[in-house]
mmCIF file with all atom_site columns, C-alpha atoms and ligand atoms in Angstrom:
data_model
loop_
_atom_site.group_PDB
_atom_site.id
_atom_site.type_symbol
_atom_site.label_atom_id
_atom_site.label_alt_id
_atom_site.label_comp_id
_atom_site.label_asym_id
_atom_site.label_entity_id
_atom_site.label_seq_id
_atom_site.pdbx_PDB_ins_code
_atom_site.Cartn_x
_atom_site.Cartn_y
_atom_site.Cartn_z
_atom_site.occupancy
_atom_site.B_iso_or_equiv
_atom_site.pdbx_formal_charge
_atom_site.auth_seq_id
_atom_site.auth_comp_id
_atom_site.auth_asym_id
_atom_site.auth_atom_id
_atom_site.pdbx_PDB_model_num
ATOM   1   C CA  . MET A 1 1   ? 123.217 61.000 62.079 1.00 0.00 ? 13  MET A CA  1
ATOM   2   C CA  . ARG A 1 2   ? 124.614 58.929 64.949 1.00 0.00 ? 14  ARG A CA  1
ATOM   3   C CA  . LEU A 1 3   ? 122.701 59.898 68.048 1.00 0.00 ? 15  LEU A CA  1
ATOM   4   C CA  . PHE A 1 4   ? 121.943 58.687 71.892 1.00 0.00 ? 16  PHE A CA  1
ATOM   5   C CA  . VAL A 1 5   ? 119.610 59.370 74.610 1.00 0.00 ? 17  VAL A CA  1
ATOM   6   C CA  . ALA A 1 6   ? 121.154 60.653 77.879 1.00 0.00 ? 18  ALA A CA  1
ATOM   7   C CA  . LEU A 1 7   ? 120.331 62.739 80.660 1.00 0.00 ? 19  LEU A CA  1
ATOM   8   C CA  . SER A 1 8   ? 122.894 65.499 81.270 1.00 0.00 ? 20  SER A CA  1
ATOM   9   C CA  . PRO A 1 9   ? 123.762 66.195 84.853 1.00 0.00 ? 21  PRO A CA  1
ATOM   10  C CA  . PRO A 1 10  ? 123.241 69.780 86.493 1.00 0.00 ? 22  PRO A CA  1
ATOM   11  C CA  . PRO A 1 11  ? 126.436 72.175 85.991 1.00 0.00 ? 23  PRO A CA  1
ATOM   12  C CA  . GLU A 1 12  ? 126.916 71.684 90.078 1.00 0.00 ? 24  GLU A CA  1
ATOM   13  C CA  . ALA A 1 13  ? 127.243 68.122 89.867 1.00 0.00 ? 25  ALA A CA  1
ATOM   14  C CA  . LEU A 1 14  ? 129.479 67.992 87.214 1.00 0.00 ? 26  LEU A CA  1
ATOM   15  C CA  . ALA A 1 15  ? 131.956 70.030 89.205 1.00 0.00 ? 27  ALA A CA  1
ATOM   16  C CA  . GLU A 1 16  ? 131.765 68.172 91.472 1.00 0.00 ? 28  GLU A CA  1
ATOM   17  C CA  . VAL A 1 17  ? 132.943 64.972 90.026 1.00 0.00 ? 29  VAL A CA  1
ATOM   18  C CA  . SER A 1 18  ? 135.294 67.571 87.502 1.00 0.00 ? 30  SER A CA  1
ATOM   19  C CA  . GLY A 1 19  ? 136.772 68.973 91.306 1.00 0.00 ? 31  GLY A CA  1
ATOM   20  C CA  . ALA A 1 20  ? 137.616 64.657 92.051 1.00 0.00 ? 32  ALA A CA  1
ATOM   21  C CA  . VAL A 1 21  ? 138.691 63.454 88.898 1.00 0.00 ? 33  VAL A CA  1
ATOM   22  C CA  . GLY A 1 22  ? 141.192 67.000 88.516 1.00 0.00 ? 34  GLY A CA  1
ATOM   23  C CA  . ARG A 1 23  ? 143.165 65.821 91.362 1.00 0.00 ? 35  ARG A CA  1
ATOM   24  C CA  . VAL A 1 24  ? 143.763 62.361 90.457 1.00 0.00 ? 36  VAL A CA  1
ATOM   25  C CA  . ARG A 1 25  ? 144.197 63.157 86.387 1.00 0.00 ? 37  ARG A CA  1
ATOM   26  C CA  . GLU A 1 26  ? 148.161 64.221 86.220 1.00 0.00 ? 38  GLU A CA  1
ATOM   27  C CA  . GLY A 1 27  ? 148.901 60.546 87.528 1.00 0.00 ? 39  GLY A CA  1
ATOM   28  C CA  . TRP A 1 28  ? 147.401 58.800 84.605 1.00 0.00 ? 40  TRP A CA  1
ATOM   29  C CA  . PRO A 1 29  ? 148.135 60.223 81.380 1.00 0.00 ? 41  PRO A CA  1
ATOM   30  C CA  . GLU A 1 30  ? 147.784 56.709 79.149 1.00 0.00 ? 42  GLU A CA  1
ATOM   31  C CA  . LEU A 1 31  ? 144.190 57.630 79.966 1.00 0.00 ? 43  LEU A CA  1
ATOM   32  C CA  . ARG A 1 32  ? 142.054 59.356 77.652 1.00 0.00 ? 44  ARG A CA  1
ATOM   33  C CA  . TRP A 1 33  ? 139.931 61.579 79.713 1.00 0.00 ? 45  TRP A CA  1
ATOM   34  C CA  . THR A 1 34  ? 136.583 63.140 78.493 1.00 0.00 ? 46  THR A CA  1
ATOM   35  C CA  . ALA A 1 35  ? 136.067 66.650 78.400 1.00 0.00 ? 47  ALA A CA  1
ATOM   36  C CA  . PRO A 1 36  ? 134.248 67.640 81.481 1.00 0.00 ? 48  PRO A CA  1
ATOM   37  C CA  . GLU A 1 37  ? 131.988 69.900 78.705 1.00 0.00 ? 49  GLU A CA  1
ATOM   38  C CA  . LEU A 1 38  ? 130.566 66.314 77.260 1.00 0.00 ? 50  LEU A CA  1
ATOM   39  C CA  . TRP A 1 39  ? 129.960 64.592 80.192 1.00 0.00 ? 51  TRP A CA  1
ATOM   40  C CA  . HIS A 1 40  ? 126.282 62.869 80.308 1.00 0.00 ? 52  HIS A CA  1
ATOM   41  C CA  . VAL A 1 41  ? 124.863 59.420 81.396 1.00 0.00 ? 53  VAL A CA  1
ATOM   42  C CA  . THR A 1 42  ? 123.999 57.243 78.428 1.00 0.00 ? 54  THR A CA  1
ATOM   43  C CA  . LEU A 1 43  ? 120.500 56.264 78.643 1.00 0.00 ? 55  LEU A CA  1
ATOM   44  C CA  . ALA A 1 44  ? 120.415 54.691 75.319 1.00 0.00 ? 56  ALA A CA  1
ATOM   45  C CA  . PHE A 1 45  ? 122.965 54.148 72.128 1.00 0.00 ? 57  PHE A CA  1
ATOM   46  C CA  . LEU A 1 46  ? 121.475 54.490 68.739 1.00 0.00 ? 58  LEU A CA  1
ATOM   47  C CA  . GLY A 1 47  ? 124.253 54.493 66.584 1.00 0.00 ? 59  GLY A CA  1
ATOM   48  C CA  . GLU A 1 48  ? 123.307 55.409 63.104 1.00 0.00 ? 60  GLU A CA  1
ATOM   49  C CA  . VAL A 1 49  ? 119.600 56.763 61.939 1.00 0.00 ? 61  VAL A CA  1
ATOM   50  C CA  . PRO A 1 50  ? 118.665 57.845 58.539 1.00 0.00 ? 62  PRO A CA  1
ATOM   51  C CA  . ASP A 1 51  ? 117.481 61.373 58.902 1.00 0.00 ? 63  ASP A CA  1
ATOM   52  C CA  . ASP A 1 52  ? 113.263 61.059 57.745 1.00 0.00 ? 64  ASP A CA  1
ATOM   53  C CA  . LYS A 1 53  ? 113.520 58.283 60.775 1.00 0.00 ? 65  LYS A CA  1
ATOM   54  C CA  . LEU A 1 54  ? 113.691 61.660 62.632 1.00 0.00 ? 66  LEU A CA  1
ATOM   55  C CA  . PRO A 1 55  ? 109.762 62.481 63.242 1.00 0.00 ? 67  PRO A CA  1
ATOM   56  C CA  . SER A 1 56  ? 108.814 58.539 64.477 1.00 0.00 ? 68  SER A CA  1
ATOM   57  C CA  . LEU A 1 57  ? 112.010 58.609 66.968 1.00 0.00 ? 69  LEU A CA  1
ATOM   58  C CA  . SER A 1 58  ? 110.627 61.444 68.223 1.00 0.00 ? 70  SER A CA  1
ATOM   59  C CA  . VAL A 1 59  ? 106.829 60.453 68.935 1.00 0.00 ? 71  VAL A CA  1
ATOM   60  C CA  . ARG A 1 60  ? 108.938 57.371 70.561 1.00 0.00 ? 72  ARG A CA  1
ATOM   61  C CA  . LEU A 1 61  ? 111.517 58.539 72.864 1.00 0.00 ? 73  LEU A CA  1
ATOM   62  C CA  . ALA A 1 62  ? 108.656 61.682 74.096 1.00 0.00 ? 74  ALA A CA  1
ATOM   63  C CA  . ARG A 1 63  ? 105.897 58.573 75.016 1.00 0.00 ? 75  ARG A CA  1
ATOM   64  C CA  . ALA A 1 64  ? 108.555 56.390 76.375 1.00 0.00 ? 76  ALA A CA  1
ATOM   65  C CA  . ALA A 1 65  ? 109.797 59.376 78.643 1.00 0.00 ? 77  ALA A CA  1
ATOM   66  C CA  . GLY A 1 66  ? 106.376 60.327 79.299 1.00 0.00 ? 78  GLY A CA  1
ATOM   67  C CA  . ARG A 1 67  ? 106.029 56.833 81.068 1.00 0.00 ? 79  ARG A CA  1
ATOM   68  C CA  . TYR A 1 68  ? 108.480 57.322 84.119 1.00 0.00 ? 80  TYR A CA  1
ATOM   69  C CA  . PRO A 1 69  ? 108.559 59.339 86.837 1.00 0.00 ? 81  PRO A CA  1
ATOM   70  C CA  . PRO A 1 70  ? 111.753 62.125 87.270 1.00 0.00 ? 82  PRO A CA  1
ATOM   71  C CA  . MET A 1 71  ? 114.364 60.425 89.829 1.00 0.00 ? 83  MET A CA  1
ATOM   72  C CA  . THR A 1 72  ? 116.527 61.904 92.463 1.00 0.00 ? 84  THR A CA  1
ATOM   73  C CA  . LEU A 1 73  ? 120.683 61.165 91.692 1.00 0.00 ? 85  LEU A CA  1
ATOM   74  C CA  . ALA A 1 74  ? 124.121 61.028 92.210 1.00 0.00 ? 86  ALA A CA  1
ATOM   75  C CA  . PHE A 1 75  ? 126.704 60.371 91.600 1.00 0.00 ? 87  PHE A CA  1
ATOM   76  C CA  . ALA A 1 76  ? 128.854 57.287 93.305 1.00 0.00 ? 88  ALA A CA  1
ATOM   77  C CA  . GLY A 1 77  ? 131.611 55.148 93.222 1.00 0.00 ? 89  GLY A CA  1
ATOM   78  C CA  . ALA A 1 78  ? 133.703 53.660 90.127 1.00 0.00 ? 90  ALA A CA  1
ATOM   79  C CA  . GLY A 1 79  ? 134.715 51.042 88.112 1.00 0.00 ? 91  GLY A CA  1
ATOM   80  C CA  . ALA A 1 80  ? 135.949 49.959 85.366 1.00 0.00 ? 92  ALA A CA  1
ATOM   81  C CA  . PHE A 1 81  ? 134.464 48.582 81.252 1.00 0.00 ? 93  PHE A CA  1
ATOM   82  C CA  . PRO A 1 82  ? 135.713 45.544 81.018 1.00 0.00 ? 94  PRO A CA  1
ATOM   83  C CA  . SER A 1 83  ? 137.181 45.330 84.537 1.00 0.00 ? 95  SER A CA  1
ATOM   84  C CA  . ALA A 1 84  ? 139.742 47.654 86.611 1.00 0.00 ? 96  ALA A CA  1
ATOM   85  C CA  . LYS A 1 85  ? 142.350 45.237 85.529 1.00 0.00 ? 97  LYS A CA  1
ATOM   86  C CA  . ARG A 1 86  ? 142.204 45.323 82.348 1.00 0.00 ? 98  ARG A CA  1
ATOM   87  C CA  . ALA A 1 87  ? 140.561 48.884 81.213 1.00 0.00 ? 99  ALA A CA  1
ATOM   88  C CA  . ASN A 1 88  ? 138.868 50.045 78.568 1.00 0.00 ? 100 ASN A CA  1
ATOM   89  C CA  . VAL A 1 89  ? 136.734 52.474 80.660 1.00 0.00 ? 101 VAL A CA  1
ATOM   90  C CA  . LEU A 1 90  ? 136.893 54.269 83.462 1.00 0.00 ? 102 LEU A CA  1
ATOM   91  C CA  . TRP A 1 91  ? 133.513 55.467 85.408 1.00 0.00 ? 103 TRP A CA  1
ATOM   92  C CA  . LEU A 1 92  ? 131.584 57.068 88.449 1.00 0.00 ? 104 LEU A CA  1
ATOM   93  C CA  . GLY A 1 93  ? 128.162 55.425 89.274 1.00 0.00 ? 105 GLY A CA  1
ATOM   94  C CA  . LEU A 1 94  ? 124.832 56.133 89.980 1.00 0.00 ? 106 LEU A CA  1
ATOM   95  C CA  . ARG A 1 95  ? 122.983 55.783 92.893 1.00 0.00 ? 107 ARG A CA  1
ATOM   96  C CA  . GLY A 1 96  ? 119.103 56.517 92.575 1.00 0.00 ? 108 GLY A CA  1
ATOM   97  C CA  . GLY A 1 97  ? 116.395 55.378 90.637 1.00 0.00 ? 109 GLY A CA  1
ATOM   98  C CA  . GLU A 1 98  ? 117.842 51.265 90.528 1.00 0.00 ? 110 GLU A CA  1
ATOM   99  C CA  . ALA A 1 99  ? 114.330 50.760 90.357 1.00 0.00 ? 111 ALA A CA  1
ATOM   100 C CA  . THR A 1 100 ? 113.561 53.171 87.356 1.00 0.00 ? 112 THR A CA  1
ATOM   101 C CA  . LEU A 1 101 ? 116.717 54.094 85.056 1.00 0.00 ? 113 LEU A CA  1
ATOM   102 C CA  . PRO A 1 102 ? 116.562 49.685 83.582 1.00 0.00 ? 114 PRO A CA  1
ATOM   103 C CA  . LYS A 1 103 ? 113.081 50.349 82.438 1.00 0.00 ? 115 LYS A CA  1
ATOM   104 C CA  . LEU A 1 104 ? 113.372 53.381 81.479 1.00 0.00 ? 116 LEU A CA  1
ATOM   105 C CA  . ALA A 1 105 ? 116.450 52.534 79.822 1.00 0.00 ? 117 ALA A CA  1
ATOM   106 C CA  . ALA A 1 106 ? 115.234 49.956 77.334 1.00 0.00 ? 118 ALA A CA  1
ATOM   107 C CA  . SER A 1 107 ? 111.054 51.240 76.959 1.00 0.00 ? 119 SER A CA  1
ATOM   108 C CA  . LEU A 1 108 ? 113.677 54.384 74.898 1.00 0.00 ? 120 LEU A CA  1
ATOM   109 C CA  . ALA A 1 109 ? 116.149 51.313 72.956 1.00 0.00 ? 121 ALA A CA  1
ATOM   110 C CA  . ALA A 1 110 ? 112.878 49.235 72.482 1.00 0.00 ? 122 ALA A CA  1
ATOM   111 C CA  . GLY A 1 111 ? 110.466 52.297 71.169 1.00 0.00 ? 123 GLY A CA  1
ATOM   112 C CA  . ALA A 1 112 ? 113.501 53.798 68.415 1.00 0.00 ? 124 ALA A CA  1
ATOM   113 C CA  . HIS A 1 113 ? 113.815 50.180 67.618 1.00 0.00 ? 125 HIS A CA  1
ATOM   114 C CA  . ARG A 1 114 ? 110.856 50.258 66.149 1.00 0.00 ? 126 ARG A CA  1
ATOM   115 C CA  . ALA A 1 115 ? 111.462 53.796 65.180 1.00 0.00 ? 127 ALA A CA  1
ATOM   116 C CA  . GLY A 1 116 ? 113.351 52.613 62.815 1.00 0.00 ? 128 GLY A CA  1
ATOM   117 C CA  . ALA A 1 117 ? 117.363 52.529 64.813 1.00 0.00 ? 129 ALA A CA  1
ATOM   118 C CA  . ARG A 1 118 ? 119.238 49.762 65.366 1.00 0.00 ? 130 ARG A CA  1
ATOM   119 C CA  . GLU A 1 119 ? 118.395 46.539 67.658 1.00 0.00 ? 131 GLU A CA  1
ATOM   120 C CA  . PRO A 1 120 ? 118.945 47.419 71.722 1.00 0.00 ? 132 PRO A CA  1
ATOM   121 C CA  . GLU A 1 121 ? 122.473 46.260 72.980 1.00 0.00 ? 133 GLU A CA  1
ATOM   122 C CA  . ARG A 1 122 ? 121.471 42.749 74.596 1.00 0.00 ? 134 ARG A CA  1
ATOM   123 C CA  . ARG A 1 123 ? 124.193 43.819 77.543 1.00 0.00 ? 135 ARG A CA  1
ATOM   124 C CA  . ARG A 1 124 ? 123.295 44.832 81.007 1.00 0.00 ? 136 ARG A CA  1
ATOM   125 C CA  . PHE A 1 125 ? 122.539 48.434 81.443 1.00 0.00 ? 137 PHE A CA  1
ATOM   126 C CA  . HIS A 1 126 ? 124.956 49.480 83.545 1.00 0.00 ? 138 HIS A CA  1
ATOM   127 C CA  . PRO A 1 127 ? 124.260 53.641 83.970 1.00 0.00 ? 139 PRO A CA  1
ATOM   128 C CA  . HIS A 1 128 ? 127.297 55.472 84.403 1.00 0.00 ? 140 HIS A CA  1
ATOM   129 C CA  . LEU A 1 129 ? 129.651 58.763 84.090 1.00 0.00 ? 141 LEU A CA  1
ATOM   130 C CA  . THR A 1 130 ? 132.182 57.575 81.204 1.00 0.00 ? 142 THR A CA  1
ATOM   131 C CA  . LEU A 1 131 ? 135.556 59.520 82.740 1.00 0.00 ? 143 LEU A CA  1
ATOM   132 C CA  . GLY A 1 132 ? 138.319 58.284 80.768 1.00 0.00 ? 144 GLY A CA  1
ATOM   133 C CA  . ARG A 1 133 ? 139.093 55.863 77.557 1.00 0.00 ? 145 ARG A CA  1
ATOM   134 C CA  . ALA A 1 134 ? 141.679 53.461 76.860 1.00 0.00 ? 146 ALA A CA  1
ATOM   135 C CA  . ARG A 1 135 ? 142.359 51.068 73.908 1.00 0.00 ? 147 ARG A CA  1
ATOM   136 C CA  . THR A 1 136 ? 145.138 49.180 75.372 1.00 0.00 ? 148 THR A CA  1
ATOM   137 C CA  . GLY A 1 137 ? 143.425 47.894 78.711 1.00 0.00 ? 149 GLY A CA  1
ATOM   138 C CA  . LEU A 1 138 ? 144.866 49.355 81.417 1.00 0.00 ? 150 LEU A CA  1
ATOM   139 C CA  . ASP A 1 139 ? 145.474 48.139 85.205 1.00 0.00 ? 151 ASP A CA  1
ATOM   140 C CA  . LEU A 1 140 ? 143.715 51.374 86.735 1.00 0.00 ? 152 LEU A CA  1
ATOM   141 C CA  . ARG A 1 141 ? 142.150 48.971 89.786 1.00 0.00 ? 153 ARG A CA  1
ATOM   142 C CA  . GLU A 1 142 ? 144.434 51.801 91.978 1.00 0.00 ? 154 GLU A CA  1
ATOM   143 C CA  . LEU A 1 143 ? 142.787 54.486 90.395 1.00 0.00 ? 155 LEU A CA  1
ATOM   144 C CA  . VAL A 1 144 ? 139.032 52.743 90.777 1.00 0.00 ? 156 VAL A CA  1
ATOM   145 C CA  . ASP A 1 145 ? 139.993 52.660 94.627 1.00 0.00 ? 157 ASP A CA  1
ATOM   146 C CA  . SER A 1 146 ? 140.916 55.913 95.020 1.00 0.00 ? 158 SER A CA  1
ATOM   147 C CA  . LEU A 1 147 ? 137.533 57.359 93.364 1.00 0.00 ? 159 LEU A CA  1
ATOM   148 C CA  . ALA A 1 148 ? 135.744 54.765 94.231 1.00 0.00 ? 160 ALA A CA  1
ATOM   149 C CA  . ALA A 1 149 ? 134.103 56.742 98.052 1.00 0.00 ? 161 ALA A CA  1
ATOM   150 C CA  . PHE A 1 150 ? 132.942 59.225 95.481 1.00 0.00 ? 162 PHE A CA  1
ATOM   151 C CA  . ASP A 1 151 ? 129.865 60.257 97.127 1.00 0.00 ? 163 ASP A CA  1
ATOM   152 C CA  . GLY A 1 152 ? 128.150 63.612 95.133 1.00 0.00 ? 164 GLY A CA  1
ATOM   153 C CA  . THR A 1 153 ? 125.428 65.854 96.162 1.00 0.00 ? 165 THR A CA  1
ATOM   154 C CA  . PRO A 1 154 ? 122.425 64.509 94.499 1.00 0.00 ? 166 PRO A CA  1
ATOM   155 C CA  . TRP A 1 155 ? 120.357 66.068 91.759 1.00 0.00 ? 167 TRP A CA  1
ATOM   156 C CA  . HIS A 1 156 ? 117.230 66.016 89.961 1.00 0.00 ? 168 HIS A CA  1
ATOM   157 C CA  . ALA A 1 157 ? 116.632 64.003 86.531 1.00 0.00 ? 169 ALA A CA  1
ATOM   158 C CA  . GLY A 1 158 ? 113.515 65.394 84.899 1.00 0.00 ? 170 GLY A CA  1
ATOM   159 C CA  . THR A 1 159 ? 114.504 65.390 81.158 1.00 0.00 ? 171 THR A CA  1
ATOM   160 C CA  . VAL A 1 160 ? 115.599 62.798 78.996 1.00 0.00 ? 172 VAL A CA  1
ATOM   161 C CA  . HIS A 1 161 ? 118.031 64.222 75.797 1.00 0.00 ? 173 HIS A CA  1
ATOM   162 C CA  . LEU A 1 162 ? 118.754 63.360 72.265 1.00 0.00 ? 174 LEU A CA  1
ATOM   163 C CA  . VAL A 1 163 ? 121.730 63.959 71.569 1.00 0.00 ? 175 VAL A CA  1
ATOM   164 C CA  . ARG A 1 164 ? 123.995 64.061 67.934 1.00 0.00 ? 176 ARG A CA  1
ATOM   165 C CA  . SER A 1 165 ? 127.138 62.547 68.355 1.00 0.00 ? 177 SER A CA  1
ATOM   166 C CA  . HIS A 1 166 ? 130.012 64.309 65.736 1.00 0.00 ? 178 HIS A CA  1
ATOM   167 C CA  . LEU A 1 167 ? 133.054 62.553 65.378 1.00 0.00 ? 179 LEU A CA  1
ATOM   168 C CA  . GLY A 1 168 ? 135.902 63.384 64.359 1.00 0.00 ? 180 GLY A CA  1
ATOM   169 C CA  . PRO A 1 169 ? 139.505 64.730 65.870 1.00 0.00 ? 181 PRO A CA  1
ATOM   170 C CA  . HIS A 1 170 ? 137.117 67.038 68.097 1.00 0.00 ? 182 HIS A CA  1
ATOM   171 C CA  . VAL A 1 171 ? 133.694 65.267 69.004 1.00 0.00 ? 183 VAL A CA  1
ATOM   172 C CA  . ARG A 1 172 ? 131.250 67.622 69.187 1.00 0.00 ? 184 ARG A CA  1
ATOM   173 C CA  . TYR A 1 173 ? 127.216 66.992 70.676 1.00 0.00 ? 185 TYR A CA  1
ATOM   174 C CA  . GLU A 1 174 ? 124.869 68.860 69.482 1.00 0.00 ? 186 GLU A CA  1
ATOM   175 C CA  . PRO A 1 175 ? 121.212 68.617 72.014 1.00 0.00 ? 187 PRO A CA  1
ATOM   176 C CA  . VAL A 1 176 ? 118.446 67.355 68.892 1.00 0.00 ? 188 VAL A CA  1
ATOM   177 C CA  . ASP A 1 177 ? 115.166 67.422 71.499 1.00 0.00 ? 189 ASP A CA  1
ATOM   178 C CA  . ALA A 1 178 ? 114.334 66.682 75.041 1.00 0.00 ? 190 ALA A CA  1
ATOM   179 C CA  . TRP A 1 179 ? 111.053 65.463 76.590 1.00 0.00 ? 191 TRP A CA  1
ATOM   180 C CA  . PRO A 1 180 ? 109.980 65.327 80.341 1.00 0.00 ? 192 PRO A CA  1
ATOM   181 C CA  . LEU A 1 181 ? 109.961 62.303 82.504 1.00 0.00 ? 193 LEU A CA  1
ATOM   182 C CA  . ALA A 1 182 ? 106.638 62.730 83.473 1.00 0.00 ? 194 ALA A CA  1
ATOM   183 C CA  . GLY A 1 183 ? 105.491 59.263 84.792 1.00 0.00 ? 195 GLY A CA  1
ATOM   184 C CA  . ARG A 1 184 ? 104.113 59.647 88.695 1.00 0.00 ? 196 ARG A CA  1
ATOM   185 C CA  . GLY A 1 185 ? 105.823 56.469 89.583 1.00 0.00 ? 197 GLY A CA  1
HETATM 186 P P1  . 2AM B 2 .   ? 129.824 55.261 77.552 1.00 0.00 ? 20  2AM B P1  1
HETATM 187 O O1  . 2AM B 2 .   ? 129.573 56.431 77.797 1.00 0.00 ? 20  2AM B O1  1
HETATM 188 O O2  . 2AM B 2 .   ? 129.933 54.848 77.737 1.00 0.00 ? 20  2AM B O2  1
HETATM 189 O O3  . 2AM B 2 .   ? 131.405 55.978 76.846 1.00 0.00 ? 20  2AM B O3  1
HETATM 190 C C1  . 2AM B 2 .   ? 128.032 58.520 72.931 1.00 0.00 ? 20  2AM B C1  1
HETATM 191 O O4  . 2AM B 2 .   ? 128.818 57.711 71.863 1.00 0.00 ? 20  2AM B O4  1
HETATM 192 C C2  . 2AM B 2 .   ? 127.792 57.895 74.312 1.00 0.00 ? 20  2AM B C2  1
HETATM 193 O O5  . 2AM B 2 .   ? 126.613 56.565 73.938 1.00 0.00 ? 20  2AM B O5  1
HETATM 194 C C3  . 2AM B 2 .   ? 128.935 57.637 74.939 1.00 0.00 ? 20  2AM B C3  1
HETATM 195 O O6  . 2AM B 2 .   ? 128.442 58.061 76.192 1.00 0.00 ? 20  2AM B O6  1
HETATM 196 C C4  . 2AM B 2 .   ? 128.718 56.293 74.870 1.00 0.00 ? 20  2AM B C4  1
HETATM 197 O O7  . 2AM B 2 .   ? 129.190 55.262 75.784 1.00 0.00 ? 20  2AM B O7  1
HETATM 198 C C5  . 2AM B 2 .   ? 127.580 55.261 74.672 1.00 0.00 ? 20  2AM B C5  1
HETATM 199 N N1  . 2AM B 2 .   ? 127.664 54.512 73.662 1.00 0.00 ? 20  2AM B N1  1
HETATM 200 C C6  . 2AM B 2 .   ? 127.504 52.223 74.221 1.00 0.00 ? 20  2AM B C6  1
HETATM 201 N N2  . 2AM B 2 .   ? 127.791 52.332 73.619 1.00 0.00 ? 20  2AM B N2  1
HETATM 202 C C7  . 2AM B 2 .   ? 128.107 52.576 72.439 1.00 0.00 ? 20  2AM B C7  1
HETATM 203 C C8  . 2AM B 2 .   ? 128.353 51.595 71.454 1.00 0.00 ? 20  2AM B C8  1
HETATM 204 N N3  . 2AM B 2 .   ? 128.267 50.629 70.312 1.00 0.00 ? 20  2AM B N3  1
HETATM 205 N N4  . 2AM B 2 .   ? 129.324 53.105 70.125 1.00 0.00 ? 20  2AM B N4  1
HETATM 206 C C9  . 2AM B 2 .   ? 129.332 54.161 70.945 1.00 0.00 ? 20  2AM B C9  1
HETATM 207 N N5  . 2AM B 2 .   ? 129.094 55.107 71.680 1.00 0.00 ? 20  2AM B N5  1
HETATM 208 C C10 . 2AM B 2 .   ? 128.780 53.620 72.529 1.00 0.00 ? 20  2AM B C10 1
#
């Protein structure tokens, strides 16, 4: 099954983002906007994992989550991958958790790999919320600029979720398991 590990921001935080995005969305029909009910912050993308690895995967992910403390995060700033001038992904950034999030993400990916998932990605972890995607690189400089001042209300991140993604015409995410961030920091 195709799996990823993510934070699920609370509905209030997502509603705030939705309000900000709603105001600019109409101007950019070339962008495939992600549905707010699918919004999440990916910590580790695991790709296809054989079903029989799930029990040991759960043990490893629970252990990794348990080593890091809960965090206060806020959506803030915007950007695009690989660049605003030729964007494939439009995102909102996060404020908070700078000391913890990259280590948590690396531990989850390493634990998953030990349980039989793919090698951890080598590129630098950049926490974000994907707002839209474009196959052809779009010039989104103006849009990124208009979202750059976004600075949302802080929210509590205390749980790590394992999610299964069902691809197809209607992408669906199915919660598989969840573990508390239980470290002392
Ligand atoms: P994204 O947030 O930047 O789009 C489920 O597909 C989640 O896993 C998405 O949020 C996606 O990141 C993330 N992800 C990371 N690497 C991926 C990859 N190689 N293929 C698909 N999704 C990936």
